[in-house]
Coordinates of C-alpha atoms (C1' of nucleotides) in Angstrom, one line a residue:
Chain S
X25 CA 27.8 -24.9 -113.5
X26 CA 24.2 -25.1 -112.3
X27 CA 25.2 -28.2 -110.6
X28 CA 21.8 -29.5 -109.9
X29 CA 23.0 -32.4 -107.8
X30 CA 20.1 -32.8 -105.6
X31 CA 19.6 -29.5 -103.9
X32 CA 17.9 -31.0 -101.0
X33 CA 17.2 -27.7 -99.3
X34 CA 17.2 -29.1 -95.8
X35 CA 15.8 -27.1 -93.0
X36 CA 18.3 -26.5 -90.2
X37 CA 17.4 -29.0 -87.4
X38 CA 16.1 -32.0 -89.3
X39 CA 18.1 -34.8 -90.6
X40 CA 21.0 -33.5 -92.6
X41 CA 21.5 -35.2 -95.9
X42 CA 25.2 -35.5 -96.1
X43 CA 25.5 -33.0 -98.9
X44 CA 25.6 -33.9 -102.6
X45 CA 26.8 -37.4 -102.8
X46 CA 30.2 -36.5 -104.0
X47 CA 32.8 -39.0 -104.9
X48 CA 32.2 -41.6 -102.1
X49 CA 34.1 -44.5 -103.3
X50 CA 36.9 -46.7 -102.7
X51 CA 39.2 -47.5 -105.4
X52 CA 39.7 -51.2 -106.0
X53 CA 43.4 -50.6 -106.4
X54 CA 43.6 -50.0 -102.7
X55 CA 44.3 -53.2 -100.9
X56 CA 45.3 -54.5 -104.2
X57 CA 48.0 -56.8 -105.3
X58 CA 50.1 -54.0 -106.4
X59 CA 50.3 -52.5 -103.0
X60 CA 52.0 -55.3 -101.4
X61 CA 54.1 -56.1 -104.4
X62 CA 57.7 -55.1 -103.9
X63 CA 57.6 -53.2 -100.7
X64 CA 59.8 -54.6 -98.0
X65 CA 58.2 -54.8 -94.7
X66 CA 57.1 -51.5 -93.3
X67 CA 53.9 -51.1 -95.2
X68 CA 52.1 -51.8 -92.0
X69 CA 52.6 -48.4 -90.4
X70 CA 51.4 -46.8 -93.5
X71 CA 48.2 -48.8 -93.4
X72 CA 47.9 -48.1 -89.7
X73 CA 48.2 -44.4 -90.3
X74 CA 46.0 -44.4 -93.3
X75 CA 43.4 -46.4 -91.5
X76 CA 43.1 -44.0 -88.6
X77 CA 40.5 -42.1 -90.5
X78 CA 38.3 -45.1 -90.7
X79 CA 38.6 -45.8 -87.0
X80 CA 39.9 -49.3 -87.6
X81 CA 43.3 -48.8 -86.1
X82 CA 43.5 -46.3 -83.4
X83 CA 40.6 -45.1 -81.3
X84 CA 41.1 -41.5 -82.2
X85 CA 39.5 -38.2 -82.3
X86 CA 38.2 -38.6 -85.7
X87 CA 35.1 -36.7 -85.3
X88 CA 36.5 -33.6 -83.8
X89 CA 33.3 -31.6 -83.7
X90 CA 33.8 -30.9 -80.0
X91 CA 34.8 -27.3 -80.3
X92 CA 31.9 -25.1 -80.9
X93 CA 28.8 -26.5 -79.7
X94 CA 27.2 -29.8 -78.8
X95 CA 25.5 -31.6 -81.6
X96 CA 26.0 -30.3 -85.0
X97 CA 25.5 -32.2 -88.1
X98 CA 25.8 -35.8 -87.1
X99 CA 28.4 -38.1 -88.3
X100 CA 28.7 -37.5 -91.9
X101 CA 32.1 -38.9 -92.2
X102 CA 32.5 -40.6 -95.5
X103 CA 35.2 -42.5 -97.2
X104 CA 37.1 -40.6 -99.8
X105 CA 38.4 -41.7 -103.0
X106 CA 41.8 -43.2 -102.9
X107 CA 42.9 -42.5 -106.3
X108 CA 46.3 -44.1 -106.5
X109 CA 47.7 -44.3 -103.1
X110 CA 51.0 -43.3 -104.3
X111 CA 52.7 -44.5 -101.2
X112 CA 53.7 -48.0 -100.4
X113 CA 52.8 -49.1 -103.8
X114 CA 54.6 -49.3 -107.0
X115 CA 56.9 -46.3 -106.6
X116 CA 58.2 -46.4 -103.1
X117 CA 60.3 -43.3 -103.5
X118 CA 58.9 -39.8 -103.7
X119 CA 58.0 -38.3 -107.0
X120 CA 57.8 -34.8 -105.8
X121 CA 54.8 -33.8 -107.8
X122 CA 56.8 -31.6 -110.1
X123 CA 60.2 -31.6 -111.6
X124 CA 61.8 -29.6 -108.9
X125 CA 65.1 -29.5 -110.6
X126 CA 66.4 -31.7 -107.8
X127 CA 68.6 -28.9 -106.6
X128 CA 68.1 -30.0 -103.0
X129 CA 69.2 -33.5 -102.9
X130 CA 68.8 -33.7 -99.2
X131 CA 67.0 -36.9 -98.9
X132 CA 66.8 -38.9 -102.1
X133 CA 67.7 -42.1 -100.4
X134 CA 68.1 -45.3 -102.3
X135 CA 64.8 -46.8 -103.3
X136 CA 63.5 -50.2 -102.1
X137 CA 65.2 -49.8 -98.8
X138 CA 64.3 -52.0 -95.9
X139 CA 66.0 -55.2 -96.5
X140 CA 69.4 -54.0 -97.6
X141 CA 70.5 -53.1 -94.1
X142 CA 69.2 -56.4 -92.8
X143 CA 69.7 -55.4 -89.2
X144 CA 68.2 -52.0 -88.9
X145 CA 65.0 -51.5 -90.7
X146 CA 64.7 -48.0 -89.3
X147 CA 67.0 -45.9 -91.4
X148 CA 66.2 -42.5 -92.6
X149 CA 64.2 -43.6 -95.5
X150 CA 61.8 -45.6 -93.4
X151 CA 61.5 -42.7 -90.9
X152 CA 60.7 -40.3 -93.7
X153 CA 58.1 -42.6 -95.2
X154 CA 56.5 -42.9 -91.8
X155 CA 56.0 -39.3 -90.9
X156 CA 55.0 -38.6 -94.5
X157 CA 52.0 -40.8 -94.1
X158 CA 51.3 -39.2 -90.8
X159 CA 51.3 -35.9 -92.6
X160 CA 48.9 -37.2 -95.1
X161 CA 46.5 -38.3 -92.3
X162 CA 46.8 -35.0 -90.6
X163 CA 46.0 -33.1 -93.7
X164 CA 43.1 -35.3 -94.4
X165 CA 41.7 -34.7 -90.9
X166 CA 42.1 -31.0 -91.4
X167 CA 40.1 -31.2 -94.6
X168 CA 37.4 -33.2 -92.9
X169 CA 37.2 -30.7 -90.1
X170 CA 36.8 -27.8 -92.3
X171 CA 34.2 -29.6 -94.4
X172 CA 32.2 -30.4 -91.3
X173 CA 32.2 -26.8 -90.2
X174 CA 31.0 -25.8 -93.6
X175 CA 28.2 -28.2 -93.3
X176 CA 27.0 -26.9 -90.0
X177 CA 27.1 -23.4 -91.4
X178 CA 25.0 -24.6 -94.3
X179 CA 22.6 -26.1 -91.9
X180 CA 22.0 -22.8 -90.2
X181 CA 21.4 -20.8 -93.4
X182 CA 17.9 -21.1 -94.6
X183 CA 18.2 -20.1 -98.2
X184 CA 20.8 -22.1 -99.9
X185 CA 21.1 -21.7 -103.6
X186 CA 23.9 -23.8 -104.5
X187 CA 25.9 -26.5 -102.8
X188 CA 29.4 -25.2 -103.7
X189 CA 31.7 -24.6 -100.9
X190 CA 32.1 -21.0 -102.0
X191 CA 28.4 -20.5 -102.6
X192 CA 27.6 -21.9 -99.2
X193 CA 29.8 -19.3 -97.6
X194 CA 28.4 -16.6 -99.9
X195 CA 24.9 -17.4 -98.9
X196 CA 25.9 -17.4 -95.3
X197 CA 27.3 -14.0 -95.8
X198 CA 24.1 -12.6 -97.2
X199 CA 22.2 -14.3 -94.5
X200 CA 24.3 -12.8 -91.8
X201 CA 23.9 -9.4 -93.2
X202 CA 20.2 -9.8 -93.4
X203 CA 20.1 -11.1 -89.9
X204 CA 22.1 -8.2 -88.6
X205 CA 19.9 -5.7 -90.3
X206 CA 16.8 -7.4 -89.1
X207 CA 18.0 -7.5 -85.5
X208 CA 19.0 -3.8 -85.6
X209 CA 15.6 -2.8 -87.0
X210 CA 13.9 -4.9 -84.4
X211 CA 15.9 -3.4 -81.7
X212 CA 15.2 0.2 -82.5
X213 CA 11.5 -0.8 -82.9
X214 CA 11.5 -2.1 -79.4
X215 CA 13.2 1.0 -78.3
X216 CA 10.6 3.2 -79.8
X217 CA 7.9 1.1 -78.4
X218 CA 9.3 1.3 -75.0
X219 CA 9.8 5.0 -75.2
X220 CA 6.2 5.4 -75.9
X221 CA 5.4 3.8 -72.6
X222 CA 7.9 4.8 -69.9
X223 CA 6.0 3.2 -67.1
X224 CA 6.4 -0.4 -66.4
X225 CA 9.9 -1.3 -67.5
X226 CA 9.7 -4.1 -70.0
X227 CA 9.4 -7.6 -68.7
X228 CA 12.8 -9.2 -69.1
X229 CA 11.2 -12.4 -70.1
X230 CA 14.4 -14.2 -70.4
X231 CA 17.3 -12.7 -68.5
Chain X
X6 CA 69.2 -24.1 -105.1
X7 CA 67.1 -23.6 -102.1
X8 CA 65.0 -20.9 -103.6
X9 CA 64.1 -18.9 -100.6
X10 CA 61.3 -17.1 -102.3
X11 CA 61.1 -13.5 -101.3
X12 CA 58.1 -12.9 -99.1
X13 CA 56.7 -9.7 -100.5
X14 CA 54.1 -9.4 -97.9
X15 CA 51.8 -6.9 -99.5
X16 CA 48.8 -6.1 -97.3
X17 CA 45.6 -6.7 -99.1
X18 CA 42.8 -4.7 -97.4
X19 CA 43.9 -1.7 -95.4
X20 CA 41.3 -1.4 -92.6
X21 CA 40.7 -5.0 -91.6
X22 CA 43.7 -6.9 -90.5
X23 CA 44.5 -9.0 -93.6
X24 CA 44.3 -12.3 -91.8
X25 CA 47.3 -13.9 -90.4
X26 CA 50.0 -12.9 -92.8
X27 CA 49.9 -16.2 -94.5
X28 CA 52.4 -17.1 -97.0
X29 CA 52.1 -14.2 -99.4
X30 CA 55.1 -14.4 -101.4
X31 CA 56.5 -14.6 -104.8
X32 CA 59.3 -16.8 -105.7
X33 CA 62.2 -15.3 -107.6
X34 CA 62.4 -18.3 -109.8
X35 CA 59.2 -17.3 -111.5
X36 CA 60.1 -15.2 -114.6
X37 CA 63.5 -16.6 -114.1
X38 CA 66.1 -17.7 -116.6
X39 CA 65.2 -21.3 -116.0
X40 CA 61.8 -20.8 -117.3
X41 CA 62.8 -19.8 -120.7
X42 CA 65.7 -22.1 -120.9
X43 CA 65.0 -25.1 -123.1
X44 CA 61.3 -24.8 -123.9
X45 CA 60.5 -24.6 -127.5
X46 CA 57.9 -22.1 -128.4
X47 CA 54.6 -22.7 -126.8
X48 CA 55.4 -21.4 -123.4
X49 CA 53.6 -18.2 -124.2
X50 CA 50.1 -19.6 -123.8
X51 CA 51.2 -21.0 -120.5
X52 CA 52.4 -17.7 -119.3
X53 CA 49.3 -16.0 -120.6
X54 CA 47.1 -18.4 -118.7
X55 CA 49.2 -18.3 -115.6
X56 CA 49.3 -14.6 -115.8
X57 CA 45.5 -14.2 -115.9
X58 CA 45.4 -14.2 -112.2
X59 CA 47.6 -11.1 -112.0
X60 CA 45.4 -9.3 -114.5
X61 CA 48.3 -8.7 -116.8
X62 CA 47.0 -10.6 -119.8
X63 CA 43.3 -10.7 -120.1
X64 CA 41.0 -8.2 -118.5
X65 CA 39.0 -10.8 -116.8
X66 CA 36.7 -11.4 -113.9
X67 CA 39.5 -11.8 -111.5
X68 CA 37.7 -10.1 -108.6
X69 CA 34.4 -11.9 -108.8
X70 CA 33.0 -10.6 -105.6
X71 CA 30.1 -9.0 -107.5
X72 CA 27.5 -11.5 -106.5
X73 CA 26.6 -10.9 -103.0
X74 CA 26.4 -7.3 -102.2
X75 CA 28.2 -4.0 -102.8
X76 CA 31.3 -3.5 -101.0
X77 CA 32.5 -6.1 -98.6
X78 CA 36.1 -6.6 -98.0
X79 CA 37.5 -4.8 -100.8
X80 CA 39.8 -6.4 -103.3
X81 CA 41.9 -8.5 -101.3
X82 CA 43.5 -10.4 -104.1
X83 CA 47.0 -11.4 -103.3
X84 CA 49.7 -13.2 -104.9
X85 CA 50.3 -16.7 -104.0
X86 CA 53.4 -18.6 -103.7
X87 CA 54.7 -20.0 -106.9
X88 CA 56.8 -22.8 -105.5
X89 CA 58.2 -24.2 -108.6
X90 CA 56.0 -23.5 -111.4
X91 CA 56.3 -26.9 -112.7
X92 CA 54.8 -26.0 -116.1
X93 CA 56.5 -24.4 -118.9
X94 CA 59.7 -24.6 -117.1
X95 CA 62.4 -27.1 -116.7
X96 CA 60.3 -30.2 -117.1
X97 CA 57.9 -29.6 -119.9
X98 CA 56.4 -33.0 -119.7
X99 CA 54.1 -34.0 -117.0
X100 CA 55.3 -35.6 -113.8
X101 CA 52.0 -36.8 -112.6
X102 CA 52.7 -36.2 -109.0
X103 CA 52.7 -39.9 -108.3
X104 CA 54.0 -42.9 -109.9
X105 CA 50.8 -43.9 -111.6
X106 CA 52.2 -47.0 -112.9
X107 CA 52.0 -45.5 -116.4
X108 CA 49.4 -48.0 -117.4
X109 CA 47.8 -45.5 -119.6
X110 CA 50.3 -44.4 -122.1
X111 CA 47.9 -42.2 -123.8
X112 CA 49.9 -39.0 -123.8
X113 CA 53.5 -39.3 -123.0
X114 CA 54.7 -37.8 -126.2
X115 CA 58.1 -36.7 -126.9
X116 CA 59.0 -33.6 -125.0
X117 CA 60.1 -30.4 -126.4
X118 CA 57.4 -30.4 -129.0
X119 CA 56.4 -27.3 -130.8
X120 CA 58.9 -26.6 -133.5
X121 CA 59.3 -30.1 -134.8
X122 CA 56.2 -29.9 -137.0
X123 CA 57.0 -26.4 -138.2
X124 CA 53.6 -26.0 -139.8
X125 CA 51.4 -27.5 -137.1
X126 CA 52.5 -26.8 -133.6
X127 CA 49.1 -28.0 -132.4
X128 CA 49.4 -31.7 -132.0
X129 CA 47.8 -33.5 -129.1
X130 CA 50.6 -33.0 -126.7
X131 CA 50.5 -29.2 -127.1
X132 CA 46.8 -29.3 -126.8
X133 CA 46.9 -31.3 -123.7
X134 CA 49.5 -29.0 -122.2
X135 CA 47.4 -26.1 -123.0
X136 CA 44.2 -27.1 -121.4
X137 CA 46.1 -28.5 -118.5
X138 CA 47.5 -25.0 -117.7
X139 CA 44.0 -23.7 -118.2
X140 CA 42.8 -26.1 -115.6
X141 CA 45.4 -25.0 -113.3
X142 CA 44.3 -21.4 -113.6
X143 CA 40.7 -22.3 -113.1
X144 CA 41.5 -24.2 -110.0
X145 CA 43.5 -21.4 -108.7
X146 CA 40.7 -18.9 -109.3
X147 CA 38.3 -21.2 -107.5
X148 CA 40.6 -21.2 -104.6
X149 CA 40.9 -17.5 -104.6
X150 CA 37.1 -17.1 -104.8
X151 CA 36.5 -19.3 -101.9
X152 CA 39.1 -17.5 -99.9
X153 CA 37.5 -14.2 -100.6
X154 CA 34.2 -15.4 -99.5
X155 CA 35.7 -16.6 -96.4
X156 CA 37.2 -13.2 -95.7
X157 CA 34.0 -11.4 -96.1
X158 CA 32.4 -13.8 -93.8
X159 CA 35.1 -13.2 -91.3
X160 CA 34.6 -9.5 -91.7
X161 CA 31.0 -9.9 -90.6
X162 CA 31.6 -11.9 -87.5
X163 CA 32.6 -9.7 -84.6
X164 CA 34.3 -12.2 -82.3
X165 CA 37.0 -14.1 -84.2
X166 CA 39.1 -16.3 -82.0
X167 CA 41.5 -17.8 -84.5
X168 CA 42.3 -17.2 -88.1
X169 CA 42.1 -20.7 -89.3
X170 CA 39.8 -21.3 -92.2
X171 CA 37.9 -23.8 -90.1
X172 CA 37.9 -21.6 -87.0
X173 CA 36.5 -18.7 -89.0
X174 CA 33.6 -20.9 -90.1
X175 CA 33.2 -22.2 -86.6
X176 CA 33.0 -18.7 -85.2
X177 CA 30.6 -17.8 -87.9
X178 CA 28.4 -20.7 -86.9
X179 CA 28.2 -19.7 -83.2
X180 CA 27.6 -16.1 -84.3
X181 CA 24.8 -17.0 -86.5
X182 CA 23.2 -19.1 -83.8
X183 CA 23.5 -16.2 -81.3
X184 CA 22.1 -13.8 -83.9
X185 CA 19.1 -16.1 -84.5
X186 CA 18.4 -16.5 -80.9
X187 CA 18.7 -12.8 -80.3
X188 CA 16.4 -11.9 -83.1
X189 CA 13.9 -14.4 -82.0
X190 CA 13.9 -13.0 -78.5
X191 CA 13.7 -9.4 -79.8
X192 CA 10.8 -10.4 -81.9
X193 CA 8.7 -11.9 -79.2
X194 CA 9.6 -8.9 -77.0
X195 CA 8.2 -6.6 -79.5
X196 CA 5.2 -8.7 -79.9
X197 CA 4.5 -8.6 -76.2
X198 CA 5.1 -4.9 -76.2
X199 CA 2.7 -4.3 -79.0
X200 CA 0.1 -6.6 -77.4
X201 CA 0.2 -4.4 -74.3
X202 CA -0.9 -1.5 -76.3
X203 CA -3.5 -2.4 -78.9
X204 CA -4.4 1.2 -79.7
X205 CA -2.5 3.0 -82.4
X206 CA -0.8 0.3 -84.4
X207 CA 2.8 1.1 -84.4
X208 CA 4.1 3.2 -87.3
X209 CA 6.4 0.9 -89.2
X210 CA 8.8 3.8 -89.5
X211 CA 10.4 2.3 -92.6
X212 CA 7.9 0.3 -94.6
Chain U
dT22 C1' 62.1 -31.1 -83.6
dA23 C1' 57.6 -32.0 -84.6
dT24 C1' 52.9 -30.3 -85.9
dG25 C1' 49.4 -27.3 -88.1
dA26 C1' 47.9 -24.4 -91.7
dC27 C1' 48.2 -23.3 -96.3
dA28 C1' 48.5 -23.2 -101.5
dC29 C1' 49.6 -25.8 -105.0
dG30 C1' 48.9 -29.1 -109.1
dT31 C1' 46.4 -33.1 -110.6
dG32 C1' 42.9 -37.0 -111.7
dA33 C1' 38.2 -38.1 -111.3
dA34 C1' 33.6 -36.9 -111.8
dA35 C1' 29.4 -34.1 -112.4
dC36 C1' 27.6 -30.9 -115.0
Chain J
dT3 C1' 31.9 -31.4 -126.1
dG4 C1' 34.4 -28.5 -122.4
dT5 C1' 34.0 -26.4 -117.8
dT6 C1' 33.8 -26.7 -112.7
dT7 C1' 34.0 -28.8 -108.3
dC8 C1' 36.2 -31.8 -105.4
dA9 C1' 39.6 -34.6 -102.5
dC10 C1' 43.9 -35.8 -102.7
dG11 C1' 49.1 -35.8 -101.7
dT12 C1' 53.0 -32.8 -101.3
dG13 C1' 56.3 -28.9 -100.2
dT14 C1' 56.9 -24.9 -97.5
dC15 C1' 56.4 -21.9 -93.8
dA16 C1' 55.3 -20.8 -89.0
dT17 C1' 54.4 -22.1 -84.4

DNA sequence: TATGACACGTGAAAC
DNA sequence: TGTTTCACGTGTCAT
């Protein structure tokens, strides 16, 4: 714990340092020889989908940020670490992340599909592969979106102690409580002050 | 098999709506016959670790929440979905979630260890298994902690539009901005009001 | 049927 | 050393 990282303590408006410089790297095994080794021919759609996040392929809504407010944190999109892309590479078939007992043999198509049908390269295995990589991209977008929201929340809270995701939310919680209490106190103070002088209703100043 | 789980649906905090009734279920295959089928003898520590979350084993700091304030959301610990517990069960060895090319044959010891040494059941494989399940539990605790922080943040924000994790944070962001603007306006209003009456400095009511 | 949200386990990395 | 945080891919459920 203690995670010193950098603890930059940025004030809300000014340039937001993109958070502790976590992971930020690109594994050399991506775009490596092993990726294009024994796969048949449909690795392209995987790369297209996987590349959506970078903005290289489709001009997409990568930076969603248009939901809450105007400007927020700025583009702090970063590249993640592609550990072992696990798809399109050495093991084309799914390794379902756990021994699931293979009770449901619904899919489980023959591996290394693609050139065994010769004519139709769009059998169920290819289709499954395709929308799997689409799911991966969607999930990654979802993660990025939540992280951005977390960053703008962090940018609003003045006293950040730690940079953990959970600690950011915790600090935001105490800050919101403080702010609520402060606003309430201020409000009743202004009420008492106005009550002391009934004449001249208060200048509304700003609507 | 198609283990349909059960969907126990216990409601965590009584007064506040417990969030969208997300997943909340317990698979019947946990504590099932398959778990104790062919594993040798060291499944106990796994269950002990895995059971820490429930509070059955170790009297631990499951409900961390004691960091921010007094009461907040209450203990909204809930049980997660144990899809296929993947550890200690049918496949004792690791299925590393992806074909990692097995370039590092560091571990990969013979499965069903534990009673083959008779005297020392603590070889490297067992040790690795053990601290792996410990990592799993730690990670799960981390997830629960962050979720709880998110819930108390949600409890503070009055106008919640959606129940998504990202939307909760987004609504909290706009609420904090509103609150800050409101407090600032109130503050200058009270300043103007005090300036209009210099005599008798206002009793601070609550110092 | 397809998409979104979620919890999970897991390797890497920072402490 | 071990612990903790993180992003990832994946299966499942609900819309």
